[in-house]
Short mmCIF file of C-alpha atoms in Angstrom, two decimals:
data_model
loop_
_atom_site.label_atom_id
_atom_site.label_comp_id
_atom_site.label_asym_id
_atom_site.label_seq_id
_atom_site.Cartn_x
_atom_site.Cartn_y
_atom_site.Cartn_z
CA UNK A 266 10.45 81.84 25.64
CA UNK A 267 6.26 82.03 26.27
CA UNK A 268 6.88 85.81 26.34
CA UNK A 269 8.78 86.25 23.08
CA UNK A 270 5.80 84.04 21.55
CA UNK A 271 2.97 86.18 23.01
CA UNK A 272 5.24 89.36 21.98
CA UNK A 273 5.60 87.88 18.44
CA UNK A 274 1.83 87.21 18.15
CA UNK A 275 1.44 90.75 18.44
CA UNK A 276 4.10 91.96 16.23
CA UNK A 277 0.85 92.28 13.01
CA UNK A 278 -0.71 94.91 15.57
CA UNK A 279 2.39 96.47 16.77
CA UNK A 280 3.70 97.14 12.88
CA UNK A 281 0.43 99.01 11.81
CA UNK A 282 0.55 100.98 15.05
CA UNK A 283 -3.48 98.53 16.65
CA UNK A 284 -1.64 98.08 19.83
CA UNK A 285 -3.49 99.49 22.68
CA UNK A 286 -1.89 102.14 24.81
CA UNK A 287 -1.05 98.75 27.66
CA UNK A 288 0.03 96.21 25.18
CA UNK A 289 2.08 98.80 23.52
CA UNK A 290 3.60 99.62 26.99
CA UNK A 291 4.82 95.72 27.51
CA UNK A 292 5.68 95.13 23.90
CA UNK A 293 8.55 98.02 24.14
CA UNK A 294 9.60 96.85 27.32
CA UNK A 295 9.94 93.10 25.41
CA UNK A 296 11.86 94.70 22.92
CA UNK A 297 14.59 96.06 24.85
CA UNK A 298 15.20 93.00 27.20
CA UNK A 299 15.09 90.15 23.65
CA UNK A 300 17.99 91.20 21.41
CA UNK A 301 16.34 88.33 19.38
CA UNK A 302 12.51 89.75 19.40
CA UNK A 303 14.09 92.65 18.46
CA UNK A 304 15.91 92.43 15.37
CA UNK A 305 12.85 90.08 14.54
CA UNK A 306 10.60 93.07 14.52
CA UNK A 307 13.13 95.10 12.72
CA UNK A 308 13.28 93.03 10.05
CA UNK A 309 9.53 93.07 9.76
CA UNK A 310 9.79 97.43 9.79
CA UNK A 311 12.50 97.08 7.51
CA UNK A 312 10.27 94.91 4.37
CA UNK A 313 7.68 97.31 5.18
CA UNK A 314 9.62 100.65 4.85
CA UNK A 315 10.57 99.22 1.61
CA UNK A 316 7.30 98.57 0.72
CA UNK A 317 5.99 101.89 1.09
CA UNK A 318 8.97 103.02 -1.17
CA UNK A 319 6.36 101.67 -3.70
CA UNK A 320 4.81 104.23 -6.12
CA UNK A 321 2.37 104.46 -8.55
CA UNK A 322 2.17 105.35 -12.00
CA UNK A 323 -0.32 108.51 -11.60
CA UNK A 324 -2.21 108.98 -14.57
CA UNK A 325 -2.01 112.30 -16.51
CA UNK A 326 -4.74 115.08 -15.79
CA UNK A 327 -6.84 114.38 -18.28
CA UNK A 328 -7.67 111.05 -17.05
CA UNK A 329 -9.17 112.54 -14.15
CA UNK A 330 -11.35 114.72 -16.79
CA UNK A 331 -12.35 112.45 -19.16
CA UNK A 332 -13.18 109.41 -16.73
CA UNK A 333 -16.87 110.27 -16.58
CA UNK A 334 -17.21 110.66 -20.58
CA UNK A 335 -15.11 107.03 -21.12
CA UNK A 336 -17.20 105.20 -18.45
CA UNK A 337 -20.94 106.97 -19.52
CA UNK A 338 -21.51 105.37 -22.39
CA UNK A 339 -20.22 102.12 -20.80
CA UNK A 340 -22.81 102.44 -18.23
CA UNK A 341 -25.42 103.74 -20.56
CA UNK A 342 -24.96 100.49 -22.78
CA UNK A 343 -24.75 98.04 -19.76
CA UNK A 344 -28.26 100.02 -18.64
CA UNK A 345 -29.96 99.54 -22.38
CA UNK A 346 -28.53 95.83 -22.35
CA UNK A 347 -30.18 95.41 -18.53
CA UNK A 348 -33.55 96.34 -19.54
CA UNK A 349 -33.78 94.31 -22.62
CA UNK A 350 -32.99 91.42 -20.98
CA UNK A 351 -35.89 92.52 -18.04
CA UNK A 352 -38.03 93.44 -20.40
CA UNK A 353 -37.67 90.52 -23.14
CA UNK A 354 -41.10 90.11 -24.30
CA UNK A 355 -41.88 86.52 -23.19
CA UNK A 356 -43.57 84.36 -25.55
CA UNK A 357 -47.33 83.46 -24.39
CA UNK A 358 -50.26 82.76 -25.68
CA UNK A 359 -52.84 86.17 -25.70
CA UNK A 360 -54.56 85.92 -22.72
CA UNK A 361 -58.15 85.61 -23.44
CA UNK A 362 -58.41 82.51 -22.19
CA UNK A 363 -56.77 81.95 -19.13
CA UNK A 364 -55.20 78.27 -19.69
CA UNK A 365 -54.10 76.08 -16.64
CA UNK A 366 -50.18 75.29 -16.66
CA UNK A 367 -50.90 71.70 -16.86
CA UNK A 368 -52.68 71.90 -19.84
CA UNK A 369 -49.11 73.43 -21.70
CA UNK A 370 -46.98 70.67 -19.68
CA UNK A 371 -49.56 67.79 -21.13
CA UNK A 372 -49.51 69.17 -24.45
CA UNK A 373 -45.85 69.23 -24.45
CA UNK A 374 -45.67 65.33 -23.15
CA UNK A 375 -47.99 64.17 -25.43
CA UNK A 376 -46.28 65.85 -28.63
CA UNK A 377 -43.02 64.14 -27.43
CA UNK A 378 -45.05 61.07 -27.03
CA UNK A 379 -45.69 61.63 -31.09
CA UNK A 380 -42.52 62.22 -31.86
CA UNK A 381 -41.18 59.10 -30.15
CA UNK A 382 -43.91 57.28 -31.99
CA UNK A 383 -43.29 58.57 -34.80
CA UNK A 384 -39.53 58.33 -34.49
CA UNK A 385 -39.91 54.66 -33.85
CA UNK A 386 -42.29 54.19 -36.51
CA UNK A 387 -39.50 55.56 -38.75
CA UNK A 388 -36.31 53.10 -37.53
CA UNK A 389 -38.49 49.93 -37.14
CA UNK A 390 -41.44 50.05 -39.43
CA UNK A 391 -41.91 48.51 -42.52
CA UNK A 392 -40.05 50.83 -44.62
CA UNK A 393 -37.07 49.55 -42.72
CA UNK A 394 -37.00 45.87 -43.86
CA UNK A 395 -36.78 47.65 -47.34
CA UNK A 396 -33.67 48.79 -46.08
CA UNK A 397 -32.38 45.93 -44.11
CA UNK A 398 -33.11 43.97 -46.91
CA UNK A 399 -33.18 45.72 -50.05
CA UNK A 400 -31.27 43.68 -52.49
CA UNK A 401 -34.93 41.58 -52.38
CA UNK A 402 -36.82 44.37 -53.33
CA UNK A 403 -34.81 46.65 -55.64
CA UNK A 404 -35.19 46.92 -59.62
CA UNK A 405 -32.34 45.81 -61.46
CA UNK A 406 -31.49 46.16 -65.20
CA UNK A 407 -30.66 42.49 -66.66
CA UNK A 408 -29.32 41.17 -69.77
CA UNK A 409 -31.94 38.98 -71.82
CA UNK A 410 -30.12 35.63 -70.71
CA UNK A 411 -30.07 36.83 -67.23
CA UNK A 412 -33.62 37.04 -67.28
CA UNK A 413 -33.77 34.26 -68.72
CA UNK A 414 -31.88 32.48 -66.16
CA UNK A 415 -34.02 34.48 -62.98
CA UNK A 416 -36.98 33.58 -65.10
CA UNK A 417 -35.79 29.29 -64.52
CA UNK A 418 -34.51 30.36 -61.00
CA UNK A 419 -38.40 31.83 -60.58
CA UNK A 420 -39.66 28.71 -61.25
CA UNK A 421 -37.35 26.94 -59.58
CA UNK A 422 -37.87 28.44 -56.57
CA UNK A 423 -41.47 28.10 -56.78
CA UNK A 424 -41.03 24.14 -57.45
CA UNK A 425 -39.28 24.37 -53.96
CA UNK A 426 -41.46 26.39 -52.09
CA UNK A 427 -44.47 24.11 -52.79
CA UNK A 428 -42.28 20.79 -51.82
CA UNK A 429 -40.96 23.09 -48.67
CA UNK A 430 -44.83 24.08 -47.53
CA UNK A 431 -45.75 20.68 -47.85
CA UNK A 432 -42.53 19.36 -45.12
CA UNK A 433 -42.90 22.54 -42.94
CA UNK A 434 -46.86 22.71 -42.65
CA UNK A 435 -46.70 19.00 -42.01
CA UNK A 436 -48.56 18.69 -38.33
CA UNK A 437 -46.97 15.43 -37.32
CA UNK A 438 -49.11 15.12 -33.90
CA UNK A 439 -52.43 15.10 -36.16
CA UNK A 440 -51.73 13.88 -39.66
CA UNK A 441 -50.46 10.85 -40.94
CA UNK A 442 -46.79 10.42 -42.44
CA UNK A 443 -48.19 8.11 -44.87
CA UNK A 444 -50.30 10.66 -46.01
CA UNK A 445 -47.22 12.93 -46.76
CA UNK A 446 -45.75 10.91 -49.51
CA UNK A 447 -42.33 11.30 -48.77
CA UNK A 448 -40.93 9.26 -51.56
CA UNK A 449 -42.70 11.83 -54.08
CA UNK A 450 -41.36 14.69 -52.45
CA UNK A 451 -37.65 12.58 -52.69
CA UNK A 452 -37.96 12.45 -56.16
CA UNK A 453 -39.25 16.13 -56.96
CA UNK A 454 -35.89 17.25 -54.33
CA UNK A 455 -33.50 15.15 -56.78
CA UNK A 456 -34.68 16.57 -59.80
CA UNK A 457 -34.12 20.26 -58.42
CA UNK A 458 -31.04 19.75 -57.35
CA UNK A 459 -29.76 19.04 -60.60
CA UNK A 460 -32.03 22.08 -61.84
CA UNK A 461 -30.19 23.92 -58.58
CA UNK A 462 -26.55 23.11 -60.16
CA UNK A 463 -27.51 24.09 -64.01
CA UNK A 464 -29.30 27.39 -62.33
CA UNK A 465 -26.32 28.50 -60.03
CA UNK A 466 -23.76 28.41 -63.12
CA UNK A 467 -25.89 30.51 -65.48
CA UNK A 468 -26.51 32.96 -62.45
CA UNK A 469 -23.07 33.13 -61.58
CA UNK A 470 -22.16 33.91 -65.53
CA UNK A 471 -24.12 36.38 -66.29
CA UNK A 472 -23.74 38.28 -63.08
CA UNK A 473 -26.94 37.94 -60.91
CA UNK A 474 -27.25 39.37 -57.39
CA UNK A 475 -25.21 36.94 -54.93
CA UNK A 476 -28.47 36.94 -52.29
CA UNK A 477 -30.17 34.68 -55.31
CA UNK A 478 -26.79 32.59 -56.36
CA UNK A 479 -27.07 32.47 -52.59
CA UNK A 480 -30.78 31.29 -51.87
CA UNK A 481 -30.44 28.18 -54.23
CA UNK A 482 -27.58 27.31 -52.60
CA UNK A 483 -29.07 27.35 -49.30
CA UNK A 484 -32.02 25.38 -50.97
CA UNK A 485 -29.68 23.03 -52.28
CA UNK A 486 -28.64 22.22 -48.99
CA UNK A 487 -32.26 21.43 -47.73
CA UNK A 488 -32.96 19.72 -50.70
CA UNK A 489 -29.81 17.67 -50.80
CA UNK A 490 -30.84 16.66 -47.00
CA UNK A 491 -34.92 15.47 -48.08
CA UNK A 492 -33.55 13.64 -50.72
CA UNK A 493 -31.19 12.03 -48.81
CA UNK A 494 -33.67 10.83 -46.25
CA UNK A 495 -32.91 7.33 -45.34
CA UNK A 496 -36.54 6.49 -43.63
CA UNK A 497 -39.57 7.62 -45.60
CA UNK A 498 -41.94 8.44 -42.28
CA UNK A 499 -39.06 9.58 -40.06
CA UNK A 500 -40.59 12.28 -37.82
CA UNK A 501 -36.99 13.66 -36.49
CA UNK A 502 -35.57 13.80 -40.09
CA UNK A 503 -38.84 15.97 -41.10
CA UNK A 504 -37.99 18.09 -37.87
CA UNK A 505 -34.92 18.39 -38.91
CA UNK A 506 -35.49 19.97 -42.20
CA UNK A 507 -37.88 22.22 -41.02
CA UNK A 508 -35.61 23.77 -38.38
CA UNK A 509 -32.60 24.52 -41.75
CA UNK A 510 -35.77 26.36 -43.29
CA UNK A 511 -36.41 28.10 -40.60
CA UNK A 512 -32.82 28.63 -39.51
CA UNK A 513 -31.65 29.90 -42.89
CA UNK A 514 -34.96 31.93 -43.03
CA UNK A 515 -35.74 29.89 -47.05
CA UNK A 516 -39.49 30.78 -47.53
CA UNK A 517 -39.16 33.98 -46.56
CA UNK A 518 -36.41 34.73 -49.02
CA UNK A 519 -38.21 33.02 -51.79
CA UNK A 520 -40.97 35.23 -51.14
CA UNK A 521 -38.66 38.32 -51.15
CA UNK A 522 -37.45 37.21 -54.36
CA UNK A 523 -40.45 36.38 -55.90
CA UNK A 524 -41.85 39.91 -55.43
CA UNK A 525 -38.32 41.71 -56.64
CA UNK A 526 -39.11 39.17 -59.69
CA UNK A 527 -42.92 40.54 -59.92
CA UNK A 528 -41.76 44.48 -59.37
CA UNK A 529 -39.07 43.82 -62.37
CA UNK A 530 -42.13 42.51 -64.51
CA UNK A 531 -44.68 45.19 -63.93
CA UNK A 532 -42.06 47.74 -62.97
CA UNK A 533 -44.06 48.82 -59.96
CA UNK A 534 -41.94 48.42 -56.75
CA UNK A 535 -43.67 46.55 -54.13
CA UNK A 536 -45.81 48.37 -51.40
CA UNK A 537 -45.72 48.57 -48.43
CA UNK A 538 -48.85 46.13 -47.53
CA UNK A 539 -47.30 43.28 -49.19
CA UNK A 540 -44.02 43.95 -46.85
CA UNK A 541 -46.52 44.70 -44.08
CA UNK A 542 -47.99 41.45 -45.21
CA UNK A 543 -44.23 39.38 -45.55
CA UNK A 544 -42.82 40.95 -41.82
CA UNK A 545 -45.97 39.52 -40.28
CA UNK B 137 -21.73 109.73 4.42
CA UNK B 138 -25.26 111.25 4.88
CA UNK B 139 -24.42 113.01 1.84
CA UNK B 140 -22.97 109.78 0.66
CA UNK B 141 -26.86 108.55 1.59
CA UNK B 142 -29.02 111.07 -0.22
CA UNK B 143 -27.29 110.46 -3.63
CA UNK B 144 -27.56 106.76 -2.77
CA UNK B 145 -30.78 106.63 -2.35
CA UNK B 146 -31.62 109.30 -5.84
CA UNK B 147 -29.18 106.76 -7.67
CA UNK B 148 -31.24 103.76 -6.70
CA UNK B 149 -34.51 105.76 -8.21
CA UNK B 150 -32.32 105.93 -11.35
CA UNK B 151 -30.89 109.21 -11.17
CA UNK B 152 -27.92 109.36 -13.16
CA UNK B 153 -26.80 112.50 -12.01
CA UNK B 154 -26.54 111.41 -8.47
CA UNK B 155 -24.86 108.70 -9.34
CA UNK B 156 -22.65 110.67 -11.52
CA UNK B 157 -21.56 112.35 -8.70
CA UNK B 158 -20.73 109.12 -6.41
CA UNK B 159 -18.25 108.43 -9.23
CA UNK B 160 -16.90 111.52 -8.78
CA UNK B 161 -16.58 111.05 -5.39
CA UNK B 162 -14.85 107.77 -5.30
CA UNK B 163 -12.96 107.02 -8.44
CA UNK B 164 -9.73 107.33 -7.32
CA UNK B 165 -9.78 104.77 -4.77
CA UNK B 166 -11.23 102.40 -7.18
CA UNK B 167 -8.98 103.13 -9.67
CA UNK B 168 -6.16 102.80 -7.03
CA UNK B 169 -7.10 99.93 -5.40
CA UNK B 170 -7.67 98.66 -9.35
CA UNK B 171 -4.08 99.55 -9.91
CA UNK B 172 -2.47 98.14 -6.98
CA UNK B 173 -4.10 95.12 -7.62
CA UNK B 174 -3.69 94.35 -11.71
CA UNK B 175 -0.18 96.27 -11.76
CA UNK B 176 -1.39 98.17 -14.85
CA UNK B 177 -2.86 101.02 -15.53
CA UNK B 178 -4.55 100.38 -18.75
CA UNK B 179 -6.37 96.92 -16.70
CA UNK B 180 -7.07 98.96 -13.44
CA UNK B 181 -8.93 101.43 -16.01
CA UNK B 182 -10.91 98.96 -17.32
CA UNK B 183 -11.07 97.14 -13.91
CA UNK B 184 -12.57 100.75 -11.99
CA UNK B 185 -15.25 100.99 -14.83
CA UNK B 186 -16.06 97.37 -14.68
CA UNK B 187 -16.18 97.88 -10.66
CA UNK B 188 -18.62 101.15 -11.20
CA UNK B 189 -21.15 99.68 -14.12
CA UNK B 190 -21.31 96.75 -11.22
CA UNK B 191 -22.15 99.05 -8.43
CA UNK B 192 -24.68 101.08 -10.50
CA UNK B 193 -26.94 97.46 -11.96
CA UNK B 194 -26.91 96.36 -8.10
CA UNK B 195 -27.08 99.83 -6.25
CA UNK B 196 -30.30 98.36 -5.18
CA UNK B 197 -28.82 95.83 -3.38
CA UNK B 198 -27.04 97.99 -1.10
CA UNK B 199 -28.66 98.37 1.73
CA UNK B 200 -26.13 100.72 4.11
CA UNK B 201 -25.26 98.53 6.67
CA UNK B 202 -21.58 99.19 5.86
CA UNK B 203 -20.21 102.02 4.28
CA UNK B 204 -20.65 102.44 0.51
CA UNK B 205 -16.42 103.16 0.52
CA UNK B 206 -16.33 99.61 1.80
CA UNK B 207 -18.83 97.93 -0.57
CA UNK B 208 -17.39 99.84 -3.66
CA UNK B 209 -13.70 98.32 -2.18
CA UNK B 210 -15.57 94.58 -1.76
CA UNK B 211 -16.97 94.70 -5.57
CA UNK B 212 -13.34 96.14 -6.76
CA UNK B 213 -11.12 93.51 -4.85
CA UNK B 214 -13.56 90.73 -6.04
CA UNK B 215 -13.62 91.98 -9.80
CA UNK B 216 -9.74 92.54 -9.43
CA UNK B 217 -9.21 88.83 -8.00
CA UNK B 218 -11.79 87.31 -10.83
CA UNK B 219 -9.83 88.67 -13.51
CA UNK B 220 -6.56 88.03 -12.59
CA UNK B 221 -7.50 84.64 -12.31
CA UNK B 222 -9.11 84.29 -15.86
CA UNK B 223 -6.14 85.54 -16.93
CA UNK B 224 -3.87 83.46 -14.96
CA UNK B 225 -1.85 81.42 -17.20
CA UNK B 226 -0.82 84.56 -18.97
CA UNK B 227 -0.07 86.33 -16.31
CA UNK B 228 2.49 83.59 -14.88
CA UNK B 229 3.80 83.24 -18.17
CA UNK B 230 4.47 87.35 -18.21
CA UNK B 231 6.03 87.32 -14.58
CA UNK B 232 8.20 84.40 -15.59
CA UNK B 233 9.48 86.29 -18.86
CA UNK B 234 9.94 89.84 -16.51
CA UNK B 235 11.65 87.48 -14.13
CA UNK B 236 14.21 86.20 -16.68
CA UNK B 237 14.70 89.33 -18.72
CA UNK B 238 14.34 92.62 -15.92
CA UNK B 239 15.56 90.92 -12.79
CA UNK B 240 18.51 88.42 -13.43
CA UNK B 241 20.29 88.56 -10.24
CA UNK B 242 17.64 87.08 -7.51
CA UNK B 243 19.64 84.51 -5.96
CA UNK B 244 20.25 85.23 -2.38
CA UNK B 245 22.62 83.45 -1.78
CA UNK B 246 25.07 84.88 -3.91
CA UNK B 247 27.92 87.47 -2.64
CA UNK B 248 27.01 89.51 -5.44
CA UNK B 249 22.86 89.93 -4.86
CA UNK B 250 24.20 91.14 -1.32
CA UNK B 251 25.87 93.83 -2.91
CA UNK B 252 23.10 94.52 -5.20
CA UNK B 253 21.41 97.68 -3.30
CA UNK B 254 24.29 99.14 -2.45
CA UNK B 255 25.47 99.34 -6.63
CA UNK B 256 21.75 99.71 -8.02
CA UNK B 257 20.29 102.25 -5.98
CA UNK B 258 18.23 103.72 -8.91
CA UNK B 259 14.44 104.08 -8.18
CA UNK B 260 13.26 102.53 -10.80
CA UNK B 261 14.71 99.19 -9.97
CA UNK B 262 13.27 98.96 -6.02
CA UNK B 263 10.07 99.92 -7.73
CA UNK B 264 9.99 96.06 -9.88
CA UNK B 265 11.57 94.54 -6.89
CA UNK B 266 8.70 95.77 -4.94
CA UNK B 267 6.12 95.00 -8.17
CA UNK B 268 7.44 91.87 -8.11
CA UNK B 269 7.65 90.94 -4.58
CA UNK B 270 4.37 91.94 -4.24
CA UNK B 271 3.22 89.53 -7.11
CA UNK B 272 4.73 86.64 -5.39
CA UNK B 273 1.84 86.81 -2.81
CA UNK B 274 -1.44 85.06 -3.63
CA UNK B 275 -4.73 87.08 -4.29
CA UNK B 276 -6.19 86.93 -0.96
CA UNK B 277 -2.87 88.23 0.39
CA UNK B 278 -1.56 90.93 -1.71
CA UNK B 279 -5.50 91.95 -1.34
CA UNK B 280 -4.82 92.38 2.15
CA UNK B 281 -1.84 93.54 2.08
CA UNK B 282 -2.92 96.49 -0.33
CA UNK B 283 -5.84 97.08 1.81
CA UNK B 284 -3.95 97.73 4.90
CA UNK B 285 -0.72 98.94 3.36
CA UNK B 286 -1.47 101.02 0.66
CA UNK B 287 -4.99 102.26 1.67
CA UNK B 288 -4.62 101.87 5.58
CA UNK B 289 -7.56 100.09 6.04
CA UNK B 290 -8.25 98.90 9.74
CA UNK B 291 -7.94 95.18 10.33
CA UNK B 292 -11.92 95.18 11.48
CA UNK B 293 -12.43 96.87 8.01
CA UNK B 294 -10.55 94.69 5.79
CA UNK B 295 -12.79 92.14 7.97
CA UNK B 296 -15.72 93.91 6.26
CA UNK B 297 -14.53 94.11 2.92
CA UNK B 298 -12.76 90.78 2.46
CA UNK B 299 -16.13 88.76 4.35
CA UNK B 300 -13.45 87.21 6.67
CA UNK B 301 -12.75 87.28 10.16
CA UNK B 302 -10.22 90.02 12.12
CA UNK B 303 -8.01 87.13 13.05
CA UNK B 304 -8.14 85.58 9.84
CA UNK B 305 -7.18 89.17 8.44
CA UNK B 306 -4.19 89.35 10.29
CA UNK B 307 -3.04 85.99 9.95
CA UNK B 308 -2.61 85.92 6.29
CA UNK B 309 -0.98 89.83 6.44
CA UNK B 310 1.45 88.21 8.58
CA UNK B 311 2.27 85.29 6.32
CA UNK B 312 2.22 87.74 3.33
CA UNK B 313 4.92 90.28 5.22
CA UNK B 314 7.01 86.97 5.72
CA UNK B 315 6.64 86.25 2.14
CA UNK B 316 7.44 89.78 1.17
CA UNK B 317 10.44 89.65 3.65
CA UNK B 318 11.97 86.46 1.42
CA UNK B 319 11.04 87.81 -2.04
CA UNK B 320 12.64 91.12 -1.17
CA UNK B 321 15.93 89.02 0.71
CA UNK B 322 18.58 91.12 -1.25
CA UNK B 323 18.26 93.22 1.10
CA UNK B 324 18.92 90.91 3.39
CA UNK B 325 21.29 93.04 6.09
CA UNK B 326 18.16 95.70 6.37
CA UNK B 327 15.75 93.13 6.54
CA UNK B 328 17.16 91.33 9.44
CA UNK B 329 17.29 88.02 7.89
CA UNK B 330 20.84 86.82 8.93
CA UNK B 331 19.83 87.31 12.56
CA UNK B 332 16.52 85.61 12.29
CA UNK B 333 17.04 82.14 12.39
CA UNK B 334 14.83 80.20 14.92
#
């Protein structure tokens, strides 16, 4: 059985006649004592004898003839294509001055450092919180009792940001709540939150933007908690409003609106040192 | 081949004519071996010119170690095997419609396939049994196959061409006869096949 597999792993050799002259000698032998072996091998001859049945389509004469004309200009064009590419004039700087590499690679980093600068100049400078917030800075046509009413709201908000500055500039550590007069400031928060409730129906009427409908309401809210201040000198209570002006962001929204109010008045839109100025 | 050298070596200083006349000299086995590959004459055309624009942009790259015959028959059986496997998908797709339509009796097993040769003895139809058998084998083997079949290349040569070892050369012409010897089953009395069961 070891025979018939060393005889078999010659069989590749044996078919396209790379025996040598000794290995052909025991192979033949092999084949006449292993009926098996045998008809293996002619199987083998057999798919090959049909294989070289095989035949190919020859191509007319003319082929032949005409090859060299069909593939010249190929190569001719493949050639012309070749040396362009070799011969692409690289871009480069005349060479009077020889210039270091560096000098190109430093140039190029610090124009992408520009860029970037400038990129991020553009997405978070100033000119962006007139987009994040534009509705506080845009010109808007009004009806005469609209103005009328943003005219009220102006001073309204005004009133409130003088009462506010008063609460939220308060240093508690060094001054003293005495000198605060909270009881004024009480009084002055009652009266503008009944101006508050006249002020948000008129706006709502005669279709104001919701960010001011929305800003008196918030003030209402902070008023409506001063004047509801149970202890005059309570230090936590005066905390406490402080933190809903800062939470709900009030002066700087009055401040927002009072310039959209000033740019509808002089019809100038606001620039871009006052927003500098508002950011900070 | 020392005449195969001096027009070599005038073709590498750009001499067109020399190389002209390398093209003369070995355009048919290009084309051939471009045939017997792709199956089709129009794509072994354009397969032999592809092979020869090759051999003229890197003629420089030849250095003569092995014979230019060989290296033309490495650049055509790697161009052959890099097309046919861009073109892959629609060549499967073609040998599944010839399969259906041309050939619709393969089953071996059937009493009537046995009979087949016998009642179909016309030339043409061996010729797509062998086309087809012959497809049935993967690149590297039908490229070995052709190479030592068709164009009786030595196994040490086919070595050369294919970058492979001699053993590795006639391994997979083994496994591609076997294959070959299955596809072509009908036949199956001739081949051997109902005596070779181990």
């Amino acid at each position: 059985m070891s025979k018939c597999r060393t005889i078999r792993s010659l069989f590749i050799e044996a078919l396209y006649d790379e025996l040598s002259s000794e290995q052909k000698k025991t192979f033949k032998a092999h084949l006449k004592s292993c009926p098996k072996c045998f008809k293996a091998y002619a199987g083998y001859t057999y798919v090959l004898k049909t294989m070289s049945q095989r035949k190919r389509k020859e191509p007319e004469q003319n082929f032949w003839t005409g090859y060299w004309d069909r593939l010249s200009p190929k190569l001719k064009d493949s050639v012309r294509r070749s040396s362009i590419i070799k011969n692409k004039p690289r871009w480069q700087l005349p060479d009077i001055f020889p210039v270091p590499r560096w000098v190109y690679q430093t140039a190029a980093a610090v124009a992408l450092l520009v860029i970037g600068i400038l990129i991020g100049k553009g997405m978070l400078g100033p000119s962006s919180i007139k987009r994040v917030i534009p509705q506080f800075t845009e010109k808007r046509e009004s009806s005469p009792e609209l103005a009328s009413f943003e005219n009220q709201t102006s001073r309204y908000l005004e009133k409130s940001k003088v009462l506010l500055l008063g609460i939220v500039n308060f240093d508690v550590e060094t001054e003293d709540p005495v000198a605060l007069d909270f009881s004024r400031k009480q009084q002055v928060s009652e009266d503008l939150i009944r101006e508050a409730g006249v002020l948000k129906k008129g706006l709502t009427q005669y279709g104001a933007q919701e960010q001011l409908i929305e800003l008196v309401s918030d003030l209402e809210v902070i008023l409506l908690q001063i004047a509801n201040l149970e202890k005059e000198h309570d230090l936590s209570a005066i905390d406490m409003v402080r933190s809903g002006v800062d939470r709900k962001g009030i002066l700087l929204k009055i401040t927002l609106e009072e310039m959209r109010q000033s740019n509808t008045r002089l019809s100038v839109p606001a620039t871009n040192q006052e927003i500098n100025h508002i950011s900070i | 081949m020392t005449e195969d050298r001096i027009f070599i070596e005038r073709a590498q200083n750009g001499d067109m004519t020399a190389f002209r006349e390398l093209v003369e000299r070995y355009k048919h086995q290009v084309y051939y071996l471009a045939l017997d590959m792709m199956s089709n004459p129009q794509d072994a055309e354009d397969m032999s010119q592809e092979v020869l624009i090759k051999a003229y942009r890197y003629l420089n790259s030849f250095r003569g170690d092995a014979k230019f015959s060989s290296w033309l028959y490495r650049i055509t059986m790697n161009t052959c095997i890099d097309h046919r496997r861009k073109k892959s998908m629609k060549s499967m797709i073609h040998t599944q419609t010839f399969d259906e339509k041309e050939l619709p009796e393969q089953d071996s097993s059937s009493e009537d396939t046995e009979t087949h040769p016998e009642r179909k003895t016309e030339a043409n139809l061996i010729q797509r049994h062998i086309d087809q058998a012959l497809q049935k084998l993967t690149d590297k083997e039908r490229a070995i196959f052709i190479l030592r079949h068709y164009h009786q290349k030595k196994f040490h040569e086919i070595a050369n061409i294919r970058k492979i070892t001699v053993g590795s050369a006639k391994g997979t012409l083994f496994r591609a006869i076997q294959k070959l010897q299955k596809e072509l089953a009908f036949y199956k009395a001739d081949l051997g096949l109902e005596t070779v069961h181990e």
